[in-house]
Amino acid sequence: MLNGSAEADGRKDGSMRKVFKGPTEALAGLLRDDMMIMCGGFGLCGIPDELIDAVQASGVKGLTIVSNNAGIDGVGLGKLLETRQVAKMISSYVGENKEFARQYLGGELEIEFNPQGTLAERIRAGGAGIPAFFTKTGFGTKVAEGKETRQFDGEDYVMERGLFADIALVHAHTGDTEGNLRYRMTARNFNPMMATAAKVTIAQVENLVQPGEIDPDTIHTPGIFVKRIIAVNTGEKRIEQRTTRKRNDATPAAAAGGGTH
Amino acid sequence: MLNGSAEADGRKDGSMRKVFKGPTEALAGLLRDDMMIMCGGFGLCGIPDELIDAVQASGVKGLTIVSNNAGIDGVGLGKLLETRQVAKMISSYVGENKEFARQYLGGELEIEFNPQGTLAERIRAGGAGIPAFFTKTGFGTKVAEGKETRQFDGEDYVMERGLFADIALVHAHTGDTEGNLRYRMTARNFNPMMATAAKVTIAQVENLVQPGEIDPDTIHTPGIFVKRIIAVNTGEKRIEQRTTRKRNDATPAAAAGGGTH
Amino acid sequence: MAWTREQMAARAAKELEDGFYVNLGIGIPTLVSNYIPEGMSVQLQSENGMLGMGPFPYEGEEDPDLINAGKQTITALPTTSYFSSSDSFGMIRGGHINLSILGAMQVAQNGDLANWMIPGKMVKGMGGAMDLVAGVKRVVVVMEHVAKNKDGTESAKLLKECDLPLTGTHVVDLVITDLGVFTIDKKGDGGMTLIELADGVSEEDIRAKTEGDYTVALK
Amino acid sequence: MAWTREQMAARAAKELEDGFYVNLGIGIPTLVSNYIPEGMSVQLQSENGMLGMGPFPYEGEEDPDLINAGKQTITALPTTSYFSSSDSFGMIRGGHINLSILGAMQVAQNGDLANWMIPGKMVKGMGGAMDLVAGVKRVVVVMEHVAKNKDGTESAKLLKECDLPLTGTHVVDLVITDLGVFTIDKKGDGGMTLIELADGVSEEDIRAKTEGDYTVALK
C-alpha cells in the first residue's frame, strides 16, 4: 500500500512513514469509483472535513458512504452530495439537508437507515472480526424486514451483519507519528470504531506529536489501525445548533436532547 | 439494592453513596450460594484481591467464576479453590495451580475452557445487550462441539453466547466517588468488560478521588457501570513471572510471549 | 384545563429516582431536567457519547467538540465521562440506563411506539430512538394527547394499534399526556390503565380523545 | 546438521517486514524479537492488552501492572498503547495483526494445527492461541521437526492429519523446523511444499522424519 518513495507521494522519511503532507497526498492511490467509505463524526462534531474535501476534489463517484449523518448543505458530506459523488448512504439520521432531500426524493440517492446503535455495533463488529450479531433493536419494525430473527431466553432479536469498508476517514484531536489517536469530548463518537473497520484508515489530527507524547493509558485508537495520518489546521469549527444560556440565568436551561438524532 | 442507612452498612453519605468502607461492607447483601461471579485480572495482574478475600471470608459456596485465569496456589482465586467454594470455572488458561489440578482431576471442579478472545467477547456482548455473535475462533475444534456453525461470505463461524453475571469484581488504579474508573497499563485486561456485564459491579481502587479529578476523556469505565466502590491499600503487588535483564546487557532479552496464556 | 408542557415535564420528573442514569429525548422531555429535585443525583446520558450532561454554555463559551444528541452545544460536569458511539449504545442496549423519556407520534395499548416516520413524508431516520426503546429498562412517553391535523380536526394518538411505522414493539411503560397519565403492561396482558387526570380534566374528556382500550384505576 | 533454536528464530525473523504488527508465542517464537533487523519498525502485540512491547525491565524496575501474555514482567516503548482484552482480541480476530509466530505440537499438510492439549494429560487451556490462528493474517509455526518420546523413539509432527485436538483448521501458512521450511496452501488445495533445507540437512533426512505429504520446490 505504502509503496513509492517518500518524496514522490508527499510522505516524510523513516519513523514518519505514516505521516503525509496533506489530505490529497494521504488519499493518493486509494480512491476509486463505487467504493465504500466510512466517515467519522456526529452532526458536524468530529468530522474529517479536510479529508472529505479531498475526496470531493478527486472526483470519484458512485460512493457508498457510511456515516451517522449526512452533513449539512455545503459542509462536510453535504459537499459530496452537491457534486453527486454519493450513490448510497448508510446512516441513522440525515437531518436538515435540502440537497440530500432533493436527491433522495428524486430517486438519485439510495439511503439505508440503520438504528444508531445498530450502525455503531455493525462497524465495531466489522473491525473486530464479528460477521454477525443479534440485537433487540428494531425487532418488529421495518428495520427487521428481510432479516433473520430469533429468540434467546424468551426475548426476540434481529440478526445484523458487520460492516467493513474500503477506507475510513477519521478526525482526532491528537495523533502521534505511529498513528496512535486521542479524541476530544463528544468529537469521539463514531471515529474509534470506524478506524478499525476499513482496509485503510486515514486520520486527520489537530495536533501531530511524537510517539510517547500521548499517555499510553489514554490512547483511544492504537496506531495499528491507522495507516496514514495528516495534521490539519484547527481553524474555526462549525457548530450546527448554537444553544447558550445567559450569565444571569437562575435556572440553567435544559441541555438534554436525545432520542431521535 | 442500596437500601439501609449509610451508617448501618458502612457507606458514607450523600455524594459518597457508592463508596463503602471496606470489601466486606461492599459485598454485604450481594453474596449467595451458586451465584455467578466475574473476576477481573490477567494472571495476578489487575486482580481484585481484597474483594476475593472477602468472598472467601463470607463462606458462600457452589460459585461459578468467570475469570481468564484461576490465580495461583494461595493467591487470588487460588484462595477460593482452597476453601472449595468454586463449583465451576469459565476460563481460558488455568496455569500452574496444584490445588486446581487436584480438584479438577478428582472431578470436584467443573471447567469450561473458552478461547481468550471468545471469553472477552462473550463478556463484552453480555454487557452490551448482544445475546449471541459469530466468531471464526474455534471452528472445527472441540470448542465448537454442540454449537451452531454457519458460513458468512464463504468463511466458517461458530455462534457464541453473551455472558452476564450476578456480580462482577474489578480492580482499577483510580476511581472517583461516582464510580468512574481508570486502569493502569496491562492491569486493564478483562476489568472494563466485566464491569459492564453483571447486575452489580463492585470496584476496588488504589486511589479514590473526587468527581472531576480524572480527565473525562481518559475514563475507561463510566460510573454508570459501578454500583459500589472501595479504596484498597496499594501494598506490594505479586508478580507471577519476574523476568529482568542486566544493566550491561547489550542485546535486550526478548519480552514477547503470547499464544497460549 | 389540561397540563402545560412545563406541567407535563414536571410530572415526568416524578419518575426520577436518586442515582438514576437517564436519557431524555428532544422536545418536552428535555424540559424534565429543569425539574430534577434538589439533592437528587440524576446523571443524563447523551447517546452521542457522554454521561453527566451539563446545562447549555454561557454565550461565547460554546465548544464545537461538546454537543448533545440534538447537536446542541452543552457543557460538562465534574461527573462527566466521554465514550464512543458503540460504547454508548452498549450501555443503552445492555440495559444500564434506568429511564428514557421521549416523545411519540402514536402509542398503542400494548406498548407499541411510533415516533420516527410518516409514510409519504421525507424520512430523516430513526437516530437512536429504536435502540433506546429496545434497551432502556423503563420507557416513559411524554406527548400531546391528540394530534392536531392541518384541516383543524384532531386524531387520537393513544390507539388500539399504531398505524405509523413502529419504533419498537411492547416498549412503553408509562404515557404522560396533557390530559393524564397511563401505565402500560408492556410485556404482560394487563393492557393500558389510566392512573391520573390532569388538572380540570375528567374521565369523559379522556374517553372522548382516546381510541385505545384502557381500564381506570385513579390514584 | 540441523538448525539450533537461535537459527530457527533467525529464519523466522526473515518473515518480518517494516511496519508489521506481530504477535509472538512463547518458546522459540519469543527469540525472534532478537533478530528484528536494525531500522525495521516491528511492533509486538501482547494479547493481554498492549501494542509496542519493550524488553524485560532492568532488575529492580519490574512493574506488577506491566506484564506480557506469558505473565512475564516487561517494559513499554514510546510507541506503546494499552487496551482491554476485548479490544485486543478485536484487533486479532479482525485481521489487523500482520503475523503470528507460534509453536506447535502437530501440523497437518492442510494447515491444521494442534498445540493446546494432550488427551489424558492435565489441560491448562488454549489461552489466546485459537483466536490468534483464526484471526491473524499469516501464521508461522516454529517447532522441532519431530517429537522425542520418553521411550527414546521419535514421532513425526508434520502429519497427514493431526491426531491431537485441534487449535485451528486450515490456519498455518509456513512451518519452520530445525530441518527445513515448508509452505502450506492453507485455503487452497496446493498442499505442503518443502522450500528450504537447514544447514547440512538432505531431502532424504526430511523424508524420513515427515509423515505428511509434500512436494519439493527448493529455493
PDB file of C-alpha atoms in Angstrom, chain A residues 42-46 68-69 91-97 100-101 104-105 113-118 120-121 124 133-143 155 171 173 184-193 206 236-249 251-261, chain C residues 23-27 29-34 44-50 53-76 82-87 89-90 93 102 115-117 119-132 134-135 165-169 187:
ATOM      1  CA  PHE A  42     -21.802  13.077  14.725  1.00  0.00           C
ATOM      2  CA  GLY A  43     -23.530  16.051  13.134  1.00  0.00           C
ATOM      3  CA  LEU A  44     -20.602  18.357  12.355  1.00  0.00           C
ATOM      4  CA  CYS A  45     -18.762  17.297  15.512  1.00  0.00           C
ATOM      5  CA  GLY A  46     -15.558  15.346  14.897  1.00  0.00           C
ATOM      6  CA  ASN A  68     -24.241   8.583  11.126  1.00  0.00           C
ATOM      7  CA  ASN A  69     -25.355  11.818   9.465  1.00  0.00           C
ATOM      8  CA  SER A  91     -26.898   6.455   8.181  1.00  0.00           C
ATOM      9  CA  SER A  92     -29.171   6.762  11.183  1.00  0.00           C
ATOM     10  CA  TYR A  93     -30.373  10.327  10.711  1.00  0.00           C
ATOM     11  CA  VAL A  94     -29.927  12.709   7.813  1.00  0.00           C
ATOM     12  CA  GLY A  95     -31.324  15.873   9.349  1.00  0.00           C
ATOM     13  CA  GLU A  96     -31.855  19.139   7.565  1.00  0.00           C
ATOM     14  CA  ASN A  97     -30.097  18.898   4.249  1.00  0.00           C
ATOM     15  CA  PHE A 100     -29.953  15.453   0.301  1.00  0.00           C
ATOM     16  CA  ALA A 101     -33.751  15.620   0.359  1.00  0.00           C
ATOM     17  CA  TYR A 104     -33.407  11.271  -2.228  1.00  0.00           C
ATOM     18  CA  LEU A 105     -36.951  12.218  -3.230  1.00  0.00           C
ATOM     19  CA  PHE A 113     -31.365   3.764   7.563  1.00  0.00           C
ATOM     20  CA  ASN A 114     -29.825   1.857  10.487  1.00  0.00           C
ATOM     21  CA  PRO A 115     -30.709   2.482  14.115  1.00  0.00           C
ATOM     22  CA  GLN A 116     -27.791   4.470  15.521  1.00  0.00           C
ATOM     23  CA  GLY A 117     -26.728   1.764  17.959  1.00  0.00           C
ATOM     24  CA  THR A 118     -27.032  -0.934  15.315  1.00  0.00           C
ATOM     25  CA  ALA A 120     -22.273   1.672  15.662  1.00  0.00           C
ATOM     26  CA  GLU A 121     -22.256  -2.025  16.534  1.00  0.00           C
ATOM     27  CA  ARG A 124     -17.459  -2.257  15.690  1.00  0.00           C
ATOM     28  CA  PHE A 133     -24.622 -10.459  15.892  1.00  0.00           C
ATOM     29  CA  PHE A 134     -28.079 -10.286  17.420  1.00  0.00           C
ATOM     30  CA  THR A 135     -29.764  -7.192  18.827  1.00  0.00           C
ATOM     31  CA  LYS A 136     -33.171  -6.369  20.279  1.00  0.00           C
ATOM     32  CA  THR A 137     -33.184  -3.072  18.439  1.00  0.00           C
ATOM     33  CA  GLY A 138     -35.701  -2.857  15.627  1.00  0.00           C
ATOM     34  CA  PHE A 139     -37.449  -6.175  16.259  1.00  0.00           C
ATOM     35  CA  GLY A 140     -40.987  -5.946  14.898  1.00  0.00           C
ATOM     36  CA  THR A 141     -40.222  -2.816  12.847  1.00  0.00           C
ATOM     37  CA  LYS A 142     -39.363  -2.044   9.216  1.00  0.00           C
ATOM     38  CA  VAL A 143     -35.700  -2.384  10.162  1.00  0.00           C
ATOM     39  CA  GLU A 155     -36.652 -12.419  24.047  1.00  0.00           C
ATOM     40  CA  HIS A 171     -10.789  13.037  12.860  1.00  0.00           C
ATOM     41  CA  HIS A 173      -7.651  15.800  18.486  1.00  0.00           C
ATOM     42  CA  ARG A 184     -11.692  15.118  22.471  1.00  0.00           C
ATOM     43  CA  MET A 185     -15.063  15.109  24.274  1.00  0.00           C
ATOM     44  CA  THR A 186     -18.062  14.213  22.105  1.00  0.00           C
ATOM     45  CA  ALA A 187     -15.956  14.531  18.942  1.00  0.00           C
ATOM     46  CA  ARG A 188     -15.045  10.892  19.627  1.00  0.00           C
ATOM     47  CA  ASN A 189     -18.424   9.378  18.580  1.00  0.00           C
ATOM     48  CA  PHE A 190     -18.102   7.045  15.554  1.00  0.00           C
ATOM     49  CA  ASN A 191     -14.415   7.731  14.888  1.00  0.00           C
ATOM     50  CA  PRO A 192     -12.846   4.955  17.024  1.00  0.00           C
ATOM     51  CA  MET A 193     -14.942   2.110  15.579  1.00  0.00           C
ATOM     52  CA  GLU A 206      -5.391  18.722  15.114  1.00  0.00           C
ATOM     53  CA  GLU A 236     -12.976  27.757  13.403  1.00  0.00           C
ATOM     54  CA  LYS A 237     -15.059  24.560  13.690  1.00  0.00           C
ATOM     55  CA  ARG A 238     -18.676  24.733  12.620  1.00  0.00           C
ATOM     56  CA  ILE A 239     -21.480  24.452  15.168  1.00  0.00           C
ATOM     57  CA  GLU A 240     -24.839  23.092  13.983  1.00  0.00           C
ATOM     58  CA  GLN A 241     -27.066  24.198  16.893  1.00  0.00           C
ATOM     59  CA  ARG A 242     -25.611  27.022  18.953  1.00  0.00           C
ATOM     60  CA  THR A 243     -27.508  26.908  22.260  1.00  0.00           C
ATOM     61  CA  THR A 244     -26.484  29.071  25.192  1.00  0.00           C
ATOM     62  CA  ARG A 245     -27.735  30.483  28.464  1.00  0.00           C
ATOM     63  CA  LYS A 246     -27.421  33.987  29.850  1.00  0.00           C
ATOM     64  CA  ARG A 247     -24.942  34.607  32.643  1.00  0.00           C
ATOM     65  CA  ASN A 248     -27.678  35.815  34.960  1.00  0.00           C
ATOM     66  CA  ASP A 249     -29.841  32.769  34.321  1.00  0.00           C
ATOM     67  CA  THR A 251     -32.286  28.056  36.400  1.00  0.00           C
ATOM     68  CA  PRO A 252     -29.932  26.677  33.787  1.00  0.00           C
ATOM     69  CA  ALA A 253     -31.668  25.764  30.575  1.00  0.00           C
ATOM     70  CA  ALA A 254     -32.030  22.077  29.947  1.00  0.00           C
ATOM     71  CA  ALA A 255     -29.400  20.606  27.724  1.00  0.00           C
ATOM     72  CA  ALA A 256     -30.671  17.121  27.159  1.00  0.00           C
ATOM     73  CA  GLY A 257     -31.899  16.101  23.792  1.00  0.00           C
ATOM     74  CA  GLY A 258     -31.560  12.616  22.503  1.00  0.00           C
ATOM     75  CA  GLY A 259     -33.852  10.046  21.181  1.00  0.00           C
ATOM     76  CA  THR A 260     -34.098  10.823  17.544  1.00  0.00           C
ATOM     77  CA  HIS A 261     -30.814  12.052  16.161  1.00  0.00           C
TER      78      HIS A 261
ATOM     79  CA  ASN C  23     -31.725   9.618  28.590  1.00  0.00           C
ATOM     80  CA  LEU C  24     -34.029  12.483  27.623  1.00  0.00           C
ATOM     81  CA  GLY C  25     -35.393  12.937  24.099  1.00  0.00           C
ATOM     82  CA  ILE C  26     -35.859  16.276  22.402  1.00  0.00           C
ATOM     83  CA  GLY C  27     -38.913  18.490  22.950  1.00  0.00           C
ATOM     84  CA  PRO C  29     -38.567  15.503  27.597  1.00  0.00           C
ATOM     85  CA  THR C  30     -35.654  17.945  27.503  1.00  0.00           C
ATOM     86  CA  LEU C  31     -37.547  20.190  29.932  1.00  0.00           C
ATOM     87  CA  VAL C  32     -37.607  17.410  32.532  1.00  0.00           C
ATOM     88  CA  SER C  33     -34.033  18.258  33.505  1.00  0.00           C
ATOM     89  CA  ASN C  34     -35.330  21.527  34.933  1.00  0.00           C
ATOM     90  CA  LEU C  44     -28.115  12.498  31.967  1.00  0.00           C
ATOM     91  CA  GLN C  45     -26.810  10.357  29.131  1.00  0.00           C
ATOM     92  CA  SER C  46     -26.390  11.740  25.652  1.00  0.00           C
ATOM     93  CA  GLU C  47     -26.194   8.874  23.188  1.00  0.00           C
ATOM     94  CA  ASN C  48     -23.532  10.532  21.052  1.00  0.00           C
ATOM     95  CA  GLY C  49     -21.095   9.552  23.801  1.00  0.00           C
ATOM     96  CA  MET C  50     -21.441  11.317  27.137  1.00  0.00           C
ATOM     97  CA  MET C  53     -24.550  16.231  30.674  1.00  0.00           C
ATOM     98  CA  GLY C  54     -24.448  19.793  31.984  1.00  0.00           C
ATOM     99  CA  PRO C  55     -26.531  22.871  31.012  1.00  0.00           C
ATOM    100  CA  PHE C  56     -26.093  24.980  27.887  1.00  0.00           C
ATOM    101  CA  PRO C  57     -22.856  27.006  27.905  1.00  0.00           C
ATOM    102  CA  TYR C  58     -22.728  30.718  28.645  1.00  0.00           C
ATOM    103  CA  GLU C  59     -22.693  32.809  25.495  1.00  0.00           C
ATOM    104  CA  GLY C  60     -19.219  32.829  23.997  1.00  0.00           C
ATOM    105  CA  GLU C  61     -18.211  29.596  25.739  1.00  0.00           C
ATOM    106  CA  GLU C  62     -19.660  27.154  23.203  1.00  0.00           C
ATOM    107  CA  ASP C  63     -17.290  24.320  22.302  1.00  0.00           C
ATOM    108  CA  PRO C  64     -17.842  22.660  18.897  1.00  0.00           C
ATOM    109  CA  ASP C  65     -16.462  19.381  20.327  1.00  0.00           C
ATOM    110  CA  LEU C  66     -19.090  19.282  23.053  1.00  0.00           C
ATOM    111  CA  ILE C  67     -22.621  18.683  21.803  1.00  0.00           C
ATOM    112  CA  ASN C  68     -25.602  16.562  22.795  1.00  0.00           C
ATOM    113  CA  ALA C  69     -27.585  14.123  20.684  1.00  0.00           C
ATOM    114  CA  GLY C  70     -29.716  17.025  19.438  1.00  0.00           C
ATOM    115  CA  LYS C  71     -26.466  18.597  18.165  1.00  0.00           C
ATOM    116  CA  GLN C  72     -26.840  21.476  20.629  1.00  0.00           C
ATOM    117  CA  THR C  73     -23.835  22.960  22.392  1.00  0.00           C
ATOM    118  CA  ILE C  74     -23.726  21.877  26.041  1.00  0.00           C
ATOM    119  CA  THR C  75     -21.313  21.757  28.994  1.00  0.00           C
ATOM    120  CA  ALA C  76     -19.664  19.102  31.142  1.00  0.00           C
ATOM    121  CA  TYR C  82     -16.966  10.566  27.343  1.00  0.00           C
ATOM    122  CA  PHE C  83     -17.046   7.392  25.257  1.00  0.00           C
ATOM    123  CA  SER C  84     -17.540   6.140  21.712  1.00  0.00           C
ATOM    124  CA  SER C  85     -20.889   5.570  19.986  1.00  0.00           C
ATOM    125  CA  SER C  86     -20.502   1.784  20.271  1.00  0.00           C
ATOM    126  CA  ASP C  87     -19.813   2.029  23.994  1.00  0.00           C
ATOM    127  CA  PHE C  89     -25.201   2.061  22.687  1.00  0.00           C
ATOM    128  CA  GLY C  90     -23.679  -0.899  24.516  1.00  0.00           C
ATOM    129  CA  ARG C  93     -28.849  -1.844  24.709  1.00  0.00           C
ATOM    130  CA  LEU C 102     -39.164  10.587  24.920  1.00  0.00           C
ATOM    131  CA  ASN C 115     -42.158   8.174  16.515  1.00  0.00           C
ATOM    132  CA  TRP C 116     -39.805   8.126  13.554  1.00  0.00           C
ATOM    133  CA  MET C 117     -41.531   8.275  10.192  1.00  0.00           C
ATOM    134  CA  PRO C 119     -45.176   7.402   5.083  1.00  0.00           C
ATOM    135  CA  GLY C 120     -45.122   9.815   2.152  1.00  0.00           C
ATOM    136  CA  LYS C 121     -43.142  12.431   4.043  1.00  0.00           C
ATOM    137  CA  MET C 122     -39.373  12.882   3.861  1.00  0.00           C
ATOM    138  CA  VAL C 123     -37.858  10.367   6.277  1.00  0.00           C
ATOM    139  CA  LYS C 124     -34.985  11.727   8.338  1.00  0.00           C
ATOM    140  CA  GLY C 125     -34.135   8.487  10.112  1.00  0.00           C
ATOM    141  CA  MET C 126     -34.682   6.885  13.479  1.00  0.00           C
ATOM    142  CA  GLY C 127     -31.390   8.025  15.016  1.00  0.00           C
ATOM    143  CA  GLY C 128     -31.009   6.356  18.389  1.00  0.00           C
ATOM    144  CA  ALA C 129     -34.724   6.019  19.155  1.00  0.00           C
ATOM    145  CA  MET C 130     -35.069   2.323  18.289  1.00  0.00           C
ATOM    146  CA  ASP C 131     -32.072   1.395  20.442  1.00  0.00           C
ATOM    147  CA  LEU C 132     -33.330   3.468  23.348  1.00  0.00           C
ATOM    148  CA  ALA C 134     -35.473  -1.559  22.979  1.00  0.00           C
ATOM    149  CA  GLY C 135     -32.676  -1.286  25.525  1.00  0.00           C
ATOM    150  CA  PRO C 165     -44.292   2.503  11.137  1.00  0.00           C
ATOM    151  CA  LEU C 166     -43.141   1.295  14.552  1.00  0.00           C
ATOM    152  CA  THR C 167     -40.081   2.378  16.508  1.00  0.00           C
ATOM    153  CA  GLY C 168     -40.470  -0.580  18.845  1.00  0.00           C
ATOM    154  CA  THR C 169     -42.956  -3.224  19.945  1.00  0.00           C
ATOM    155  CA  LYS C 187     -44.693  -7.452  28.471  1.00  0.00           C
TER     156      LYS C 187
END
